[in-house]
Amino acid sequence: MKEKLQALRAQAMEELSAITSSGDQLSKNLEDFKVKYLGKKSELVSVMKGMGALSPEERPIMGQLANEVRTSIETAFNEAKENAAKVELENKLIAETIDVTLPGKQPLMGRPHPISAVQTEIENIFIGLGFEIVDGPEVEYDYYNFTALNIPPEHPARDTQDTFYINANTLLRTQTSSVQIHAMEKKKPPIRMISPGRVYRSDAIDATHSPMFHQVEGLVVDKGITMGDLKGTLELFSRNMFGEDTKIRFRPHHFPFTEPSAEVDVSCFACGGKGCRICKGEGWIEILGAGMVHPDVLRRCDIDPEEYSGFAFGMGIERIVMKKYNIDDMRLLYENDIRFLSQF
Ligand code: DAH
């Protein structure tokens, strides 16, 4: 029995050191080895079962030897297994090495459309001045778009703002000024809001016209609001939008819903006022219409013009985008050509 145990140990050691495979095959080989030499049905176990037939003197000696054999096979097996795991890890690390010198894959990043970018810029400036941003309907009643703004039926101002009618009474708004009326109906002064959005006019498409474009309306109503507040607000806005040195200029004008009314120019941000291609040699760029809210408009919204006064302004976003980025054809803004858009 002694020879048998020793032979078994020698055989196990030899077999273990002969396992040279790797990966899954190695795990399988090691598992097979374990079953064969250390499992319940191993030869070692069957040798130990024969121990009962030995004499009482021999039994403890053989028992000790059998245990030694078992322990040494177990130790060798565990070492081999640990070793296999180490080798496995090293191989994996080598195989998965990342070459940090390889050029990266650049993800395709989108960006806001220039109209959205300028709209956001305008919004942020007015948020900084304490204005609220409100939304208004694009499908609008005649009343809000025209009549409430002192443009009754038959008024000539309707001719310059022809639009798309849903029915006799309902249309696609031609100006964000309609939101002034909604704002004053919903909320009593103090009101300080801007409202950006799409507007529509039945104009033929060309380099400077589109049946759909964008405006931002502004409205402030409170006690004691004057033309000085309008000028100060627009000056602050213009300096933030077009640069610290920007100057503004008011030219008298007429809008039915403001009195007095003005068109407002900013000094050309491209040439600083000397005259260039962008300002067409004038040194000034017209950016918006503005004025003091007409008393009739306030009254129609149940605001007493004896107690409150206000100013309003409205600007076209496309105009500002085109001047800012020196774009000479408005159609480019709507064609969604990535070659054009990715320049901004
Ligand atoms: N709604 C006018 C337009 O589309 C622009 C405008 C002028 C808005 C004067 C105003 C304003 O609020 O006070 O031409």
PDB file of C-alpha atoms in Angstrom, residues 150-328:
ATOM      1  CA  ASN A 150     -55.190  99.794 -32.887  1.00  0.00           C
ATOM      2  CA  ILE A 151     -55.310  98.158 -36.312  1.00  0.00           C
ATOM      3  CA  PRO A 152     -59.065  97.839 -36.970  1.00  0.00           C
ATOM      4  CA  PRO A 153     -60.475  96.249 -40.143  1.00  0.00           C
ATOM      5  CA  GLU A 154     -59.783  98.466 -43.188  1.00  0.00           C
ATOM      6  CA  HIS A 155     -56.700  99.992 -41.512  1.00  0.00           C
ATOM      7  CA  PRO A 156     -53.924 100.335 -44.124  1.00  0.00           C
ATOM      8  CA  ALA A 157     -51.396  98.659 -41.797  1.00  0.00           C
ATOM      9  CA  ARG A 158     -53.204  95.401 -42.525  1.00  0.00           C
ATOM     10  CA  ASP A 159     -52.072  95.585 -46.146  1.00  0.00           C
ATOM     11  CA  THR A 160     -48.404  95.452 -45.213  1.00  0.00           C
ATOM     12  CA  GLN A 161     -48.993  92.491 -42.941  1.00  0.00           C
ATOM     13  CA  ASP A 162     -51.127  90.216 -45.091  1.00  0.00           C
ATOM     14  CA  THR A 163     -51.153  86.706 -43.701  1.00  0.00           C
ATOM     15  CA  PHE A 164     -52.655  83.225 -43.859  1.00  0.00           C
ATOM     16  CA  TYR A 165     -56.240  83.003 -42.634  1.00  0.00           C
ATOM     17  CA  ILE A 166     -57.650  79.927 -40.937  1.00  0.00           C
ATOM     18  CA  ASN A 167     -61.087  81.566 -41.183  1.00  0.00           C
ATOM     19  CA  ALA A 168     -62.372  85.153 -41.258  1.00  0.00           C
ATOM     20  CA  ASN A 169     -61.521  85.564 -37.621  1.00  0.00           C
ATOM     21  CA  THR A 170     -58.446  83.408 -37.129  1.00  0.00           C
ATOM     22  CA  LEU A 171     -55.030  83.760 -38.686  1.00  0.00           C
ATOM     23  CA  LEU A 172     -51.337  82.995 -38.375  1.00  0.00           C
ATOM     24  CA  ARG A 173     -49.982  85.926 -36.376  1.00  0.00           C
ATOM     25  CA  THR A 174     -47.985  88.503 -38.313  1.00  0.00           C
ATOM     26  CA  GLN A 175     -46.215  89.920 -35.282  1.00  0.00           C
ATOM     27  CA  THR A 176     -45.376  88.894 -31.731  1.00  0.00           C
ATOM     28  CA  SER A 177     -47.029  92.165 -30.631  1.00  0.00           C
ATOM     29  CA  SER A 178     -50.188  90.085 -30.163  1.00  0.00           C
ATOM     30  CA  VAL A 179     -48.577  88.620 -27.036  1.00  0.00           C
ATOM     31  CA  GLN A 180     -48.618  92.102 -25.462  1.00  0.00           C
ATOM     32  CA  ILE A 181     -52.397  91.874 -25.334  1.00  0.00           C
ATOM     33  CA  HIS A 182     -52.391  88.353 -23.850  1.00  0.00           C
ATOM     34  CA  ALA A 183     -49.841  89.419 -21.246  1.00  0.00           C
ATOM     35  CA  MET A 184     -51.830  92.469 -20.149  1.00  0.00           C
ATOM     36  CA  GLU A 185     -55.104  90.535 -20.053  1.00  0.00           C
ATOM     37  CA  LYS A 186     -53.607  87.831 -17.879  1.00  0.00           C
ATOM     38  CA  LYS A 187     -51.535  89.884 -15.487  1.00  0.00           C
ATOM     39  CA  LYS A 188     -51.864  93.326 -13.996  1.00  0.00           C
ATOM     40  CA  PRO A 189     -48.761  95.582 -13.845  1.00  0.00           C
ATOM     41  CA  PRO A 190     -45.906  95.520 -13.065  1.00  0.00           C
ATOM     42  CA  ILE A 191     -45.244  93.595 -16.294  1.00  0.00           C
ATOM     43  CA  ARG A 192     -41.755  93.003 -17.646  1.00  0.00           C
ATOM     44  CA  MET A 193     -41.679  90.362 -20.339  1.00  0.00           C
ATOM     45  CA  ILE A 194     -40.244  89.316 -23.655  1.00  0.00           C
ATOM     46  CA  SER A 195     -41.871  86.870 -26.027  1.00  0.00           C
ATOM     47  CA  PRO A 196     -39.868  85.225 -28.800  1.00  0.00           C
ATOM     48  CA  GLY A 197     -41.517  83.172 -31.515  1.00  0.00           C
ATOM     49  CA  ARG A 198     -42.490  82.538 -35.109  1.00  0.00           C
ATOM     50  CA  VAL A 199     -44.567  84.964 -37.145  1.00  0.00           C
ATOM     51  CA  TYR A 200     -46.078  84.636 -40.631  1.00  0.00           C
ATOM     52  CA  ARG A 201     -46.763  86.860 -43.589  1.00  0.00           C
ATOM     53  CA  SER A 202     -47.888  85.966 -47.072  1.00  0.00           C
ATOM     54  CA  ASP A 203     -44.712  87.252 -48.673  1.00  0.00           C
ATOM     55  CA  ALA A 204     -42.961  85.587 -51.602  1.00  0.00           C
ATOM     56  CA  ILE A 205     -39.650  84.017 -50.689  1.00  0.00           C
ATOM     57  CA  ASP A 206     -36.546  85.970 -51.678  1.00  0.00           C
ATOM     58  CA  ALA A 207     -33.182  86.902 -50.176  1.00  0.00           C
ATOM     59  CA  THR A 208     -34.779  89.126 -47.532  1.00  0.00           C
ATOM     60  CA  HIS A 209     -38.340  87.760 -47.224  1.00  0.00           C
ATOM     61  CA  SER A 210     -39.862  84.574 -45.936  1.00  0.00           C
ATOM     62  CA  PRO A 211     -43.489  83.637 -45.196  1.00  0.00           C
ATOM     63  CA  MET A 212     -42.278  82.514 -41.747  1.00  0.00           C
ATOM     64  CA  PHE A 213     -39.708  84.263 -39.610  1.00  0.00           C
ATOM     65  CA  HIS A 214     -38.968  85.045 -35.973  1.00  0.00           C
ATOM     66  CA  GLN A 215     -39.488  88.043 -33.735  1.00  0.00           C
ATOM     67  CA  VAL A 216     -38.922  88.923 -30.110  1.00  0.00           C
ATOM     68  CA  GLU A 217     -41.456  91.214 -28.499  1.00  0.00           C
ATOM     69  CA  GLY A 218     -40.749  93.198 -25.342  1.00  0.00           C
ATOM     70  CA  LEU A 219     -43.240  94.858 -22.982  1.00  0.00           C
ATOM     71  CA  VAL A 220     -42.845  96.762 -19.742  1.00  0.00           C
ATOM     72  CA  VAL A 221     -45.842  98.284 -17.946  1.00  0.00           C
ATOM     73  CA  ASP A 222     -45.681  99.899 -14.536  1.00  0.00           C
ATOM     74  CA  LYS A 223     -46.262 103.207 -12.756  1.00  0.00           C
ATOM     75  CA  GLY A 224     -44.037 105.986 -14.070  1.00  0.00           C
ATOM     76  CA  ILE A 225     -42.458 104.191 -17.058  1.00  0.00           C
ATOM     77  CA  THR A 226     -41.019 106.738 -19.513  1.00  0.00           C
ATOM     78  CA  MET A 227     -39.230 106.887 -22.829  1.00  0.00           C
ATOM     79  CA  GLY A 228     -36.046 107.161 -20.734  1.00  0.00           C
ATOM     80  CA  ASP A 229     -36.631 103.617 -19.445  1.00  0.00           C
ATOM     81  CA  LEU A 230     -37.078 102.392 -23.020  1.00  0.00           C
ATOM     82  CA  LYS A 231     -33.837 104.065 -24.122  1.00  0.00           C
ATOM     83  CA  GLY A 232     -31.882 102.786 -21.110  1.00  0.00           C
ATOM     84  CA  THR A 233     -33.169  99.240 -21.562  1.00  0.00           C
ATOM     85  CA  LEU A 234     -32.401  99.123 -25.280  1.00  0.00           C
ATOM     86  CA  GLU A 235     -28.981 100.675 -24.717  1.00  0.00           C
ATOM     87  CA  LEU A 236     -28.095  98.002 -22.147  1.00  0.00           C
ATOM     88  CA  PHE A 237     -29.423  95.306 -24.440  1.00  0.00           C
ATOM     89  CA  SER A 238     -27.465  96.587 -27.442  1.00  0.00           C
ATOM     90  CA  ARG A 239     -24.197  96.835 -25.524  1.00  0.00           C
ATOM     91  CA  ASN A 240     -24.601  93.264 -24.302  1.00  0.00           C
ATOM     92  CA  MET A 241     -25.647  91.976 -27.702  1.00  0.00           C
ATOM     93  CA  PHE A 242     -23.333  93.878 -30.037  1.00  0.00           C
ATOM     94  CA  GLY A 243     -20.425  95.034 -27.867  1.00  0.00           C
ATOM     95  CA  GLU A 244     -19.619  97.552 -25.112  1.00  0.00           C
ATOM     96  CA  ASP A 245     -19.041 100.473 -27.501  1.00  0.00           C
ATOM     97  CA  THR A 246     -22.375 100.129 -29.299  1.00  0.00           C
ATOM     98  CA  LYS A 247     -24.443 103.311 -29.556  1.00  0.00           C
ATOM     99  CA  ILE A 248     -28.165 103.468 -30.289  1.00  0.00           C
ATOM    100  CA  ARG A 249     -30.170 105.966 -32.275  1.00  0.00           C
ATOM    101  CA  PHE A 250     -33.933 106.596 -32.242  1.00  0.00           C
ATOM    102  CA  ARG A 251     -35.633 107.746 -35.453  1.00  0.00           C
ATOM    103  CA  PRO A 252     -39.251 108.943 -35.272  1.00  0.00           C
ATOM    104  CA  HIS A 253     -41.642 106.457 -36.863  1.00  0.00           C
ATOM    105  CA  HIS A 254     -45.240 105.362 -36.732  1.00  0.00           C
ATOM    106  CA  PHE A 255     -46.707 102.212 -35.247  1.00  0.00           C
ATOM    107  CA  PRO A 256     -50.444 102.143 -34.514  1.00  0.00           C
ATOM    108  CA  PHE A 257     -50.004 100.605 -31.037  1.00  0.00           C
ATOM    109  CA  THR A 258     -47.311 102.925 -29.689  1.00  0.00           C
ATOM    110  CA  GLU A 259     -47.234 106.708 -29.249  1.00  0.00           C
ATOM    111  CA  PRO A 260     -44.655 108.073 -29.684  1.00  0.00           C
ATOM    112  CA  SER A 261     -42.997 105.429 -31.850  1.00  0.00           C
ATOM    113  CA  ALA A 262     -39.469 105.016 -33.102  1.00  0.00           C
ATOM    114  CA  GLU A 263     -37.260 102.871 -35.201  1.00  0.00           C
ATOM    115  CA  VAL A 264     -34.061 102.058 -33.394  1.00  0.00           C
ATOM    116  CA  ASP A 265     -30.632 101.646 -34.971  1.00  0.00           C
ATOM    117  CA  VAL A 266     -27.392 100.406 -33.431  1.00  0.00           C
ATOM    118  CA  SER A 267     -24.000 101.663 -34.510  1.00  0.00           C
ATOM    119  CA  CYS A 268     -22.518  99.116 -36.935  1.00  0.00           C
ATOM    120  CA  PHE A 269     -20.783  96.369 -34.956  1.00  0.00           C
ATOM    121  CA  ALA A 270     -18.638  95.476 -37.959  1.00  0.00           C
ATOM    122  CA  CYS A 271     -17.080  98.906 -38.665  1.00  0.00           C
ATOM    123  CA  GLY A 272     -17.937 100.792 -35.478  1.00  0.00           C
ATOM    124  CA  GLY A 273     -19.878 103.427 -37.457  1.00  0.00           C
ATOM    125  CA  LYS A 274     -17.420 104.361 -40.203  1.00  0.00           C
ATOM    126  CA  GLY A 275     -19.487 102.662 -42.891  1.00  0.00           C
ATOM    127  CA  CYS A 276     -18.910  99.261 -44.461  1.00  0.00           C
ATOM    128  CA  ARG A 277     -20.602  96.567 -46.544  1.00  0.00           C
ATOM    129  CA  ILE A 278     -22.634  95.259 -43.610  1.00  0.00           C
ATOM    130  CA  CYS A 279     -24.208  98.631 -42.750  1.00  0.00           C
ATOM    131  CA  LYS A 280     -24.275  99.568 -46.469  1.00  0.00           C
ATOM    132  CA  GLY A 281     -22.030 102.514 -45.791  1.00  0.00           C
ATOM    133  CA  GLU A 282     -24.426 104.080 -43.280  1.00  0.00           C
ATOM    134  CA  GLY A 283     -22.634 103.302 -40.035  1.00  0.00           C
ATOM    135  CA  TRP A 284     -25.994 102.323 -38.482  1.00  0.00           C
ATOM    136  CA  ILE A 285     -28.067  99.137 -38.576  1.00  0.00           C
ATOM    137  CA  GLU A 286     -31.808  99.177 -37.949  1.00  0.00           C
ATOM    138  CA  ILE A 287     -32.703  96.469 -35.446  1.00  0.00           C
ATOM    139  CA  LEU A 288     -36.145  97.134 -34.035  1.00  0.00           C
ATOM    140  CA  GLY A 289     -39.337  99.104 -33.689  1.00  0.00           C
ATOM    141  CA  ALA A 290     -40.369 100.524 -30.342  1.00  0.00           C
ATOM    142  CA  GLY A 291     -42.428 103.103 -28.535  1.00  0.00           C
ATOM    143  CA  MET A 292     -44.618 103.981 -25.570  1.00  0.00           C
ATOM    144  CA  VAL A 293     -47.669 101.735 -25.344  1.00  0.00           C
ATOM    145  CA  HIS A 294     -50.687 103.599 -26.758  1.00  0.00           C
ATOM    146  CA  PRO A 295     -53.237 104.570 -24.056  1.00  0.00           C
ATOM    147  CA  ASP A 296     -56.032 102.921 -26.062  1.00  0.00           C
ATOM    148  CA  VAL A 297     -54.148  99.612 -26.029  1.00  0.00           C
ATOM    149  CA  LEU A 298     -53.745  99.812 -22.231  1.00  0.00           C
ATOM    150  CA  ARG A 299     -57.412 100.729 -21.785  1.00  0.00           C
ATOM    151  CA  ARG A 300     -58.527  97.800 -23.912  1.00  0.00           C
ATOM    152  CA  CYS A 301     -56.707  95.498 -21.494  1.00  0.00           C
ATOM    153  CA  ASP A 302     -58.309  97.147 -18.472  1.00  0.00           C
ATOM    154  CA  ILE A 303     -55.190  99.035 -17.477  1.00  0.00           C
ATOM    155  CA  ASP A 304     -55.751 102.680 -16.569  1.00  0.00           C
ATOM    156  CA  PRO A 305     -53.386 104.859 -18.651  1.00  0.00           C
ATOM    157  CA  GLU A 306     -53.725 107.604 -16.019  1.00  0.00           C
ATOM    158  CA  GLU A 307     -52.130 105.284 -13.508  1.00  0.00           C
ATOM    159  CA  TYR A 308     -49.805 103.169 -15.646  1.00  0.00           C
ATOM    160  CA  SER A 309     -47.586 103.643 -18.637  1.00  0.00           C
ATOM    161  CA  GLY A 310     -45.398 101.285 -20.598  1.00  0.00           C
ATOM    162  CA  PHE A 311     -43.004 100.753 -23.445  1.00  0.00           C
ATOM    163  CA  ALA A 312     -42.834  98.030 -26.077  1.00  0.00           C
ATOM    164  CA  PHE A 313     -40.410  96.933 -28.712  1.00  0.00           C
ATOM    165  CA  GLY A 314     -40.207  94.260 -31.370  1.00  0.00           C
ATOM    166  CA  MET A 315     -37.234  92.950 -33.290  1.00  0.00           C
ATOM    167  CA  GLY A 316     -36.696  90.463 -36.089  1.00  0.00           C
ATOM    168  CA  ILE A 317     -34.310  87.669 -35.161  1.00  0.00           C
ATOM    169  CA  GLU A 318     -33.324  86.808 -38.765  1.00  0.00           C
ATOM    170  CA  ARG A 319     -32.246  90.391 -39.390  1.00  0.00           C
ATOM    171  CA  ILE A 320     -29.904  90.287 -36.412  1.00  0.00           C
ATOM    172  CA  VAL A 321     -28.596  86.826 -37.353  1.00  0.00           C
ATOM    173  CA  MET A 322     -27.898  87.962 -40.926  1.00  0.00           C
ATOM    174  CA  LYS A 323     -26.081  91.092 -39.827  1.00  0.00           C
ATOM    175  CA  LYS A 324     -24.169  89.335 -37.087  1.00  0.00           C
ATOM    176  CA  TYR A 325     -22.904  86.498 -39.280  1.00  0.00           C
ATOM    177  CA  ASN A 326     -22.786  88.509 -42.514  1.00  0.00           C
ATOM    178  CA  ILE A 327     -25.323  86.271 -44.292  1.00  0.00           C
ATOM    179  CA  ASP A 328     -26.801  87.923 -47.368  1.00  0.00           C
TER     180      ASP A 328
END
